[in-house]
Amino acid sequence: MSSDLRTLTGHSDTIFSLAISRDGKTLVSGSNDKTLAISPDQRTLVSGSSDKTIRIWRVV
């Protein structure tokens, strides 16, 4: 049996994708763009968007 550990809010639209870092300290979510990933070294986040762009983010 499991129970909620925490409820996070912030999106104003449906969440379609989630990624969690290997250390479990970072959670990222995507809405209509649907595509994201965290690099194995946990320093880079990559997102793909419905506007046909790929963005590379530095995690601080």
PDB file of N, CA and C in Angstrom:
ATOM      1  N   MET A   1       0.840  -1.170   0.000  1.00  0.00           N
ATOM      2  CA  MET A   1       0.000   0.000   0.000  1.00  0.00           C
ATOM      3  C   MET A   1       0.887   1.236   0.000  1.00  0.00           C
ATOM      4  N   SER A   2       0.518   2.229  -0.792  1.00  0.00           N
ATOM      5  CA  SER A   2       1.304   3.448  -0.859  1.00  0.00           C
ATOM      6  C   SER A   2       0.439   4.656  -0.502  1.00  0.00           C
ATOM      7  N   SER A   3       1.107   5.742  -0.193  1.00  0.00           N
ATOM      8  CA  SER A   3       0.392   6.975   0.119  1.00  0.00           C
ATOM      9  C   SER A   3       1.142   8.146  -0.499  1.00  0.00           C
ATOM     10  N   ASP A   4       0.456   9.247  -0.718  1.00  0.00           N
ATOM     11  CA  ASP A   4       1.081  10.449  -1.273  1.00  0.00           C
ATOM     12  C   ASP A   4       2.149  10.959  -0.319  1.00  0.00           C
ATOM     13  N   LEU A   5       3.310  11.291  -0.873  1.00  0.00           N
ATOM     14  CA  LEU A   5       4.355  11.922  -0.077  1.00  0.00           C
ATOM     15  C   LEU A   5       4.237  13.435  -0.116  1.00  0.00           C
ATOM     16  N   ARG A   6       3.824  13.939  -1.297  1.00  0.00           N
ATOM     17  CA  ARG A   6       3.725  15.381  -1.454  1.00  0.00           C
ATOM     18  C   ARG A   6       2.866  15.677  -2.673  1.00  0.00           C
ATOM     19  N   THR A   7       2.138  16.758  -2.640  1.00  0.00           N
ATOM     20  CA  THR A   7       1.361  17.226  -3.788  1.00  0.00           C
ATOM     21  C   THR A   7       1.967  18.536  -4.260  1.00  0.00           C
ATOM     22  N   LEU A   8       2.324  18.589  -5.537  1.00  0.00           N
ATOM     23  CA  LEU A   8       2.916  19.789  -6.117  1.00  0.00           C
ATOM     24  C   LEU A   8       1.906  20.432  -7.065  1.00  0.00           C
ATOM     25  N   THR A   9       1.859  21.740  -7.075  1.00  0.00           N
ATOM     26  CA  THR A   9       0.950  22.457  -7.966  1.00  0.00           C
ATOM     27  C   THR A   9       1.743  23.476  -8.774  1.00  0.00           C
ATOM     28  N   GLY A  10       1.146  23.979  -9.825  1.00  0.00           N
ATOM     29  CA  GLY A  10       1.809  25.012 -10.610  1.00  0.00           C
ATOM     30  C   GLY A  10       1.396  25.017 -12.062  1.00  0.00           C
ATOM     31  N   HIS A  11       1.097  23.855 -12.623  1.00  0.00           N
ATOM     32  CA  HIS A  11       0.656  23.817 -14.018  1.00  0.00           C
ATOM     33  C   HIS A  11      -0.773  24.326 -14.128  1.00  0.00           C
ATOM     34  N   SER A  12      -1.047  25.004 -15.242  1.00  0.00           N
ATOM     35  CA  SER A  12      -2.420  25.414 -15.500  1.00  0.00           C
ATOM     36  C   SER A  12      -3.053  24.527 -16.567  1.00  0.00           C
ATOM     37  N   ASP A  13      -2.304  23.539 -17.053  1.00  0.00           N
ATOM     38  CA  ASP A  13      -2.794  22.615 -18.069  1.00  0.00           C
ATOM     39  C   ASP A  13      -2.429  21.193 -17.652  1.00  0.00           C
ATOM     40  N   THR A  14      -2.865  20.224 -18.426  1.00  0.00           N
ATOM     41  CA  THR A  14      -2.604  18.816 -18.135  1.00  0.00           C
ATOM     42  C   THR A  14      -1.103  18.513 -18.186  1.00  0.00           C
ATOM     43  N   ILE A  15      -0.622  17.680 -17.278  1.00  0.00           N
ATOM     44  CA  ILE A  15       0.772  17.230 -17.282  1.00  0.00           C
ATOM     45  C   ILE A  15       0.852  15.953 -18.097  1.00  0.00           C
ATOM     46  N   PHE A  16       1.714  15.959 -19.130  1.00  0.00           N
ATOM     47  CA  PHE A  16       1.869  14.805 -20.003  1.00  0.00           C
ATOM     48  C   PHE A  16       3.183  14.058 -19.794  1.00  0.00           C
ATOM     49  N   SER A  17       4.186  14.696 -19.193  1.00  0.00           N
ATOM     50  CA  SER A  17       5.472  14.023 -19.007  1.00  0.00           C
ATOM     51  C   SER A  17       6.123  14.469 -17.706  1.00  0.00           C
ATOM     52  N   LEU A  18       6.877  13.553 -17.112  1.00  0.00           N
ATOM     53  CA  LEU A  18       7.630  13.807 -15.881  1.00  0.00           C
ATOM     54  C   LEU A  18       9.008  13.186 -16.004  1.00  0.00           C
ATOM     55  N   ALA A  19       9.985  13.828 -15.396  1.00  0.00           N
ATOM     56  CA  ALA A  19      11.321  13.248 -15.290  1.00  0.00           C
ATOM     57  C   ALA A  19      11.840  13.574 -13.901  1.00  0.00           C
ATOM     58  N   ILE A  20      12.500  12.609 -13.305  1.00  0.00           N
ATOM     59  CA  ILE A  20      13.077  12.807 -11.969  1.00  0.00           C
ATOM     60  C   ILE A  20      14.567  12.514 -12.042  1.00  0.00           C
ATOM     61  N   SER A  21      15.351  13.321 -11.355  1.00  0.00           N
ATOM     62  CA  SER A  21      16.799  13.140 -11.367  1.00  0.00           C
ATOM     63  C   SER A  21      17.180  11.858 -10.633  1.00  0.00           C
ATOM     64  N   ARG A  22      18.376  11.377 -10.934  1.00  0.00           N
ATOM     65  CA  ARG A  22      18.844  10.130 -10.304  1.00  0.00           C
ATOM     66  C   ARG A  22      18.896  10.215  -8.787  1.00  0.00           C
ATOM     67  N   ASP A  23      19.232  11.407  -8.271  1.00  0.00           N
ATOM     68  CA  ASP A  23      19.324  11.548  -6.816  1.00  0.00           C
ATOM     69  C   ASP A  23      17.963  11.796  -6.163  1.00  0.00           C
ATOM     70  N   GLY A  24      16.911  11.928  -6.987  1.00  0.00           N
ATOM     71  CA  GLY A  24      15.569  12.104  -6.460  1.00  0.00           C
ATOM     72  C   GLY A  24      15.261  13.491  -5.935  1.00  0.00           C
ATOM     73  N   LYS A  25      16.150  14.451  -6.162  1.00  0.00           N
ATOM     74  CA  LYS A  25      15.950  15.793  -5.615  1.00  0.00           C
ATOM     75  C   LYS A  25      15.299  16.766  -6.589  1.00  0.00           C
ATOM     76  N   THR A  26      15.275  16.406  -7.871  1.00  0.00           N
ATOM     77  CA  THR A  26      14.722  17.305  -8.881  1.00  0.00           C
ATOM     78  C   THR A  26      13.655  16.584  -9.678  1.00  0.00           C
ATOM     79  N   LEU A  27      12.500  17.214  -9.805  1.00  0.00           N
ATOM     80  CA  LEU A  27      11.392  16.701 -10.604  1.00  0.00           C
ATOM     81  C   LEU A  27      11.020  17.789 -11.596  1.00  0.00           C
ATOM     82  N   VAL A  28      10.934  17.426 -12.869  1.00  0.00           N
ATOM     83  CA  VAL A  28      10.497  18.372 -13.889  1.00  0.00           C
ATOM     84  C   VAL A  28       9.269  17.800 -14.580  1.00  0.00           C
ATOM     85  N   SER A  29       8.403  18.676 -15.040  1.00  0.00           N
ATOM     86  CA  SER A  29       7.174  18.231 -15.683  1.00  0.00           C
ATOM     87  C   SER A  29       6.942  19.017 -16.964  1.00  0.00           C
ATOM     88  N   GLY A  30       6.273  18.368 -17.914  1.00  0.00           N
ATOM     89  CA  GLY A  30       5.957  19.002 -19.184  1.00  0.00           C
ATOM     90  C   GLY A  30       4.471  18.909 -19.459  1.00  0.00           C
ATOM     91  N   SER A  31       3.957  19.931 -20.111  1.00  0.00           N
ATOM     92  CA  SER A  31       2.533  19.964 -20.423  1.00  0.00           C
ATOM     93  C   SER A  31       2.322  19.599 -21.889  1.00  0.00           C
ATOM     94  N   ASN A  32       1.733  20.461 -22.685  1.00  0.00           N
ATOM     95  CA  ASN A  32       1.411  20.136 -24.067  1.00  0.00           C
ATOM     96  C   ASN A  32       2.624  19.828 -24.929  1.00  0.00           C
ATOM     97  N   ASP A  33       3.817  20.318 -24.561  1.00  0.00           N
ATOM     98  CA  ASP A  33       4.997  20.013 -25.357  1.00  0.00           C
ATOM     99  C   ASP A  33       5.463  18.567 -25.185  1.00  0.00           C
ATOM    100  N   LYS A  34       5.174  17.952 -24.062  1.00  0.00           N
ATOM    101  CA  LYS A  34       5.266  16.516 -23.803  1.00  0.00           C
ATOM    102  C   LYS A  34       6.652  15.885 -23.745  1.00  0.00           C
ATOM    103  N   THR A  35       7.668  16.600 -23.981  1.00  0.00           N
ATOM    104  CA  THR A  35       8.973  15.923 -24.099  1.00  0.00           C
ATOM    105  C   THR A  35      10.009  16.600 -23.212  1.00  0.00           C
ATOM    106  N   LEU A  36      10.632  15.843 -22.331  1.00  0.00           N
ATOM    107  CA  LEU A  36      11.726  16.371 -21.528  1.00  0.00           C
ATOM    108  C   LEU A  36      12.576  15.235 -20.974  1.00  0.00           C
ATOM    109  N   ALA A  37      13.817  15.571 -20.634  1.00  0.00           N
ATOM    110  CA  ALA A  37      14.742  14.578 -20.069  1.00  0.00           C
ATOM    111  C   ALA A  37      15.801  15.293 -19.247  1.00  0.00           C
ATOM    112  N   ILE A  38      16.309  14.613 -18.224  1.00  0.00           N
ATOM    113  CA  ILE A  38      17.408  15.103 -17.406  1.00  0.00           C
ATOM    114  C   ILE A  38      18.626  14.259 -17.748  1.00  0.00           C
ATOM    115  N   SER A  39      19.767  14.911 -17.965  1.00  0.00           N
ATOM    116  CA  SER A  39      20.992  14.182 -18.295  1.00  0.00           C
ATOM    117  C   SER A  39      21.459  13.345 -17.111  1.00  0.00           C
ATOM    118  N   PRO A  40      22.239  12.289 -17.372  1.00  0.00           N
ATOM    119  CA  PRO A  40      22.716  11.437 -16.270  1.00  0.00           C
ATOM    120  C   PRO A  40      23.528  12.192 -15.220  1.00  0.00           C
ATOM    121  N   ASP A  41      24.249  13.254 -15.623  1.00  0.00           N
ATOM    122  CA  ASP A  41      25.017  14.017 -14.633  1.00  0.00           C
ATOM    123  C   ASP A  41      24.151  15.036 -13.881  1.00  0.00           C
ATOM    124  N   GLN A  42      22.849  15.097 -14.219  1.00  0.00           N
ATOM    125  CA  GLN A  42      21.857  15.941 -13.547  1.00  0.00           C
ATOM    126  C   GLN A  42      22.132  17.420 -13.685  1.00  0.00           C
ATOM    127  N   ARG A  43      22.930  17.824 -14.668  1.00  0.00           N
ATOM    128  CA  ARG A  43      23.269  19.232 -14.848  1.00  0.00           C
ATOM    129  C   ARG A  43      22.556  19.863 -16.041  1.00  0.00           C
ATOM    130  N   THR A  44      21.898  19.031 -16.845  1.00  0.00           N
ATOM    131  CA  THR A  44      21.271  19.528 -18.059  1.00  0.00           C
ATOM    132  C   THR A  44      19.856  18.970 -18.192  1.00  0.00           C
ATOM    133  N   LEU A  45      18.939  19.835 -18.580  1.00  0.00           N
ATOM    134  CA  LEU A  45      17.562  19.447 -18.871  1.00  0.00           C
ATOM    135  C   LEU A  45      17.317  19.762 -20.335  1.00  0.00           C
ATOM    136  N   VAL A  46      16.723  18.835 -21.055  1.00  0.00           N
ATOM    137  CA  VAL A  46      16.396  19.048 -22.463  1.00  0.00           C
ATOM    138  C   VAL A  46      14.886  18.964 -22.615  1.00  0.00           C
ATOM    139  N   SER A  47      14.325  19.939 -23.335  1.00  0.00           N
ATOM    140  CA  SER A  47      12.887  19.929 -23.573  1.00  0.00           C
ATOM    141  C   SER A  47      12.614  20.112 -25.061  1.00  0.00           C
ATOM    142  N   GLY A  48      11.590  19.415 -25.527  1.00  0.00           N
ATOM    143  CA  GLY A  48      11.120  19.568 -26.902  1.00  0.00           C
ATOM    144  C   GLY A  48       9.745  20.187 -26.848  1.00  0.00           C
ATOM    145  N   SER A  49       9.473  21.112 -27.763  1.00  0.00           N
ATOM    146  CA  SER A  49       8.236  21.866 -27.680  1.00  0.00           C
ATOM    147  C   SER A  49       7.394  21.721 -28.943  1.00  0.00           C
ATOM    148  N   SER A  50       6.123  22.032 -28.796  1.00  0.00           N
ATOM    149  CA  SER A  50       5.201  21.971 -29.928  1.00  0.00           C
ATOM    150  C   SER A  50       5.508  23.042 -30.969  1.00  0.00           C
ATOM    151  N   ASP A  51       6.354  24.032 -30.636  1.00  0.00           N
ATOM    152  CA  ASP A  51       6.753  25.025 -31.624  1.00  0.00           C
ATOM    153  C   ASP A  51       7.963  24.556 -32.436  1.00  0.00           C
ATOM    154  N   LYS A  52       8.284  23.258 -32.315  1.00  0.00           N
ATOM    155  CA  LYS A  52       9.354  22.587 -33.067  1.00  0.00           C
ATOM    156  C   LYS A  52      10.757  23.039 -32.662  1.00  0.00           C
ATOM    157  N   THR A  53      10.904  23.464 -31.405  1.00  0.00           N
ATOM    158  CA  THR A  53      12.223  23.821 -30.893  1.00  0.00           C
ATOM    159  C   THR A  53      12.653  22.801 -29.848  1.00  0.00           C
ATOM    160  N   ILE A  54      13.957  22.646 -29.726  1.00  0.00           N
ATOM    161  CA  ILE A  54      14.559  21.860 -28.641  1.00  0.00           C
ATOM    162  C   ILE A  54      15.364  22.848 -27.819  1.00  0.00           C
ATOM    163  N   ARG A  55      15.127  22.842 -26.517  1.00  0.00           N
ATOM    164  CA  ARG A  55      15.847  23.753 -25.637  1.00  0.00           C
ATOM    165  C   ARG A  55      16.710  22.942 -24.683  1.00  0.00           C
ATOM    166  N   ILE A  56      17.903  23.453 -24.423  1.00  0.00           N
ATOM    167  CA  ILE A  56      18.829  22.833 -23.485  1.00  0.00           C
ATOM    168  C   ILE A  56      19.003  23.808 -22.321  1.00  0.00           C
ATOM    169  N   TRP A  57      18.684  23.321 -21.147  1.00  0.00           N
ATOM    170  CA  TRP A  57      18.687  24.143 -19.938  1.00  0.00           C
ATOM    171  C   TRP A  57      19.808  23.680 -19.008  1.00  0.00           C
ATOM    172  N   ARG A  58      20.483  24.613 -18.376  1.00  0.00           N
ATOM    173  CA  ARG A  58      21.482  24.301 -17.359  1.00  0.00           C
ATOM    174  C   ARG A  58      20.782  24.277 -16.020  1.00  0.00           C
ATOM    175  N   VAL A  59      20.872  23.172 -15.307  1.00  0.00           N
ATOM    176  CA  VAL A  59      20.252  23.031 -13.992  1.00  0.00           C
ATOM    177  C   VAL A  59      21.196  23.642 -12.958  1.00  0.00           C
ATOM    178  N   VAL A  60      20.665  24.552 -12.136  1.00  0.00           N
ATOM    179  CA  VAL A  60      21.501  25.198 -11.105  1.00  0.00           C
ATOM    180  C   VAL A  60      21.091  24.764  -9.734  1.00  0.00           C
TER     181      VAL A  60
END
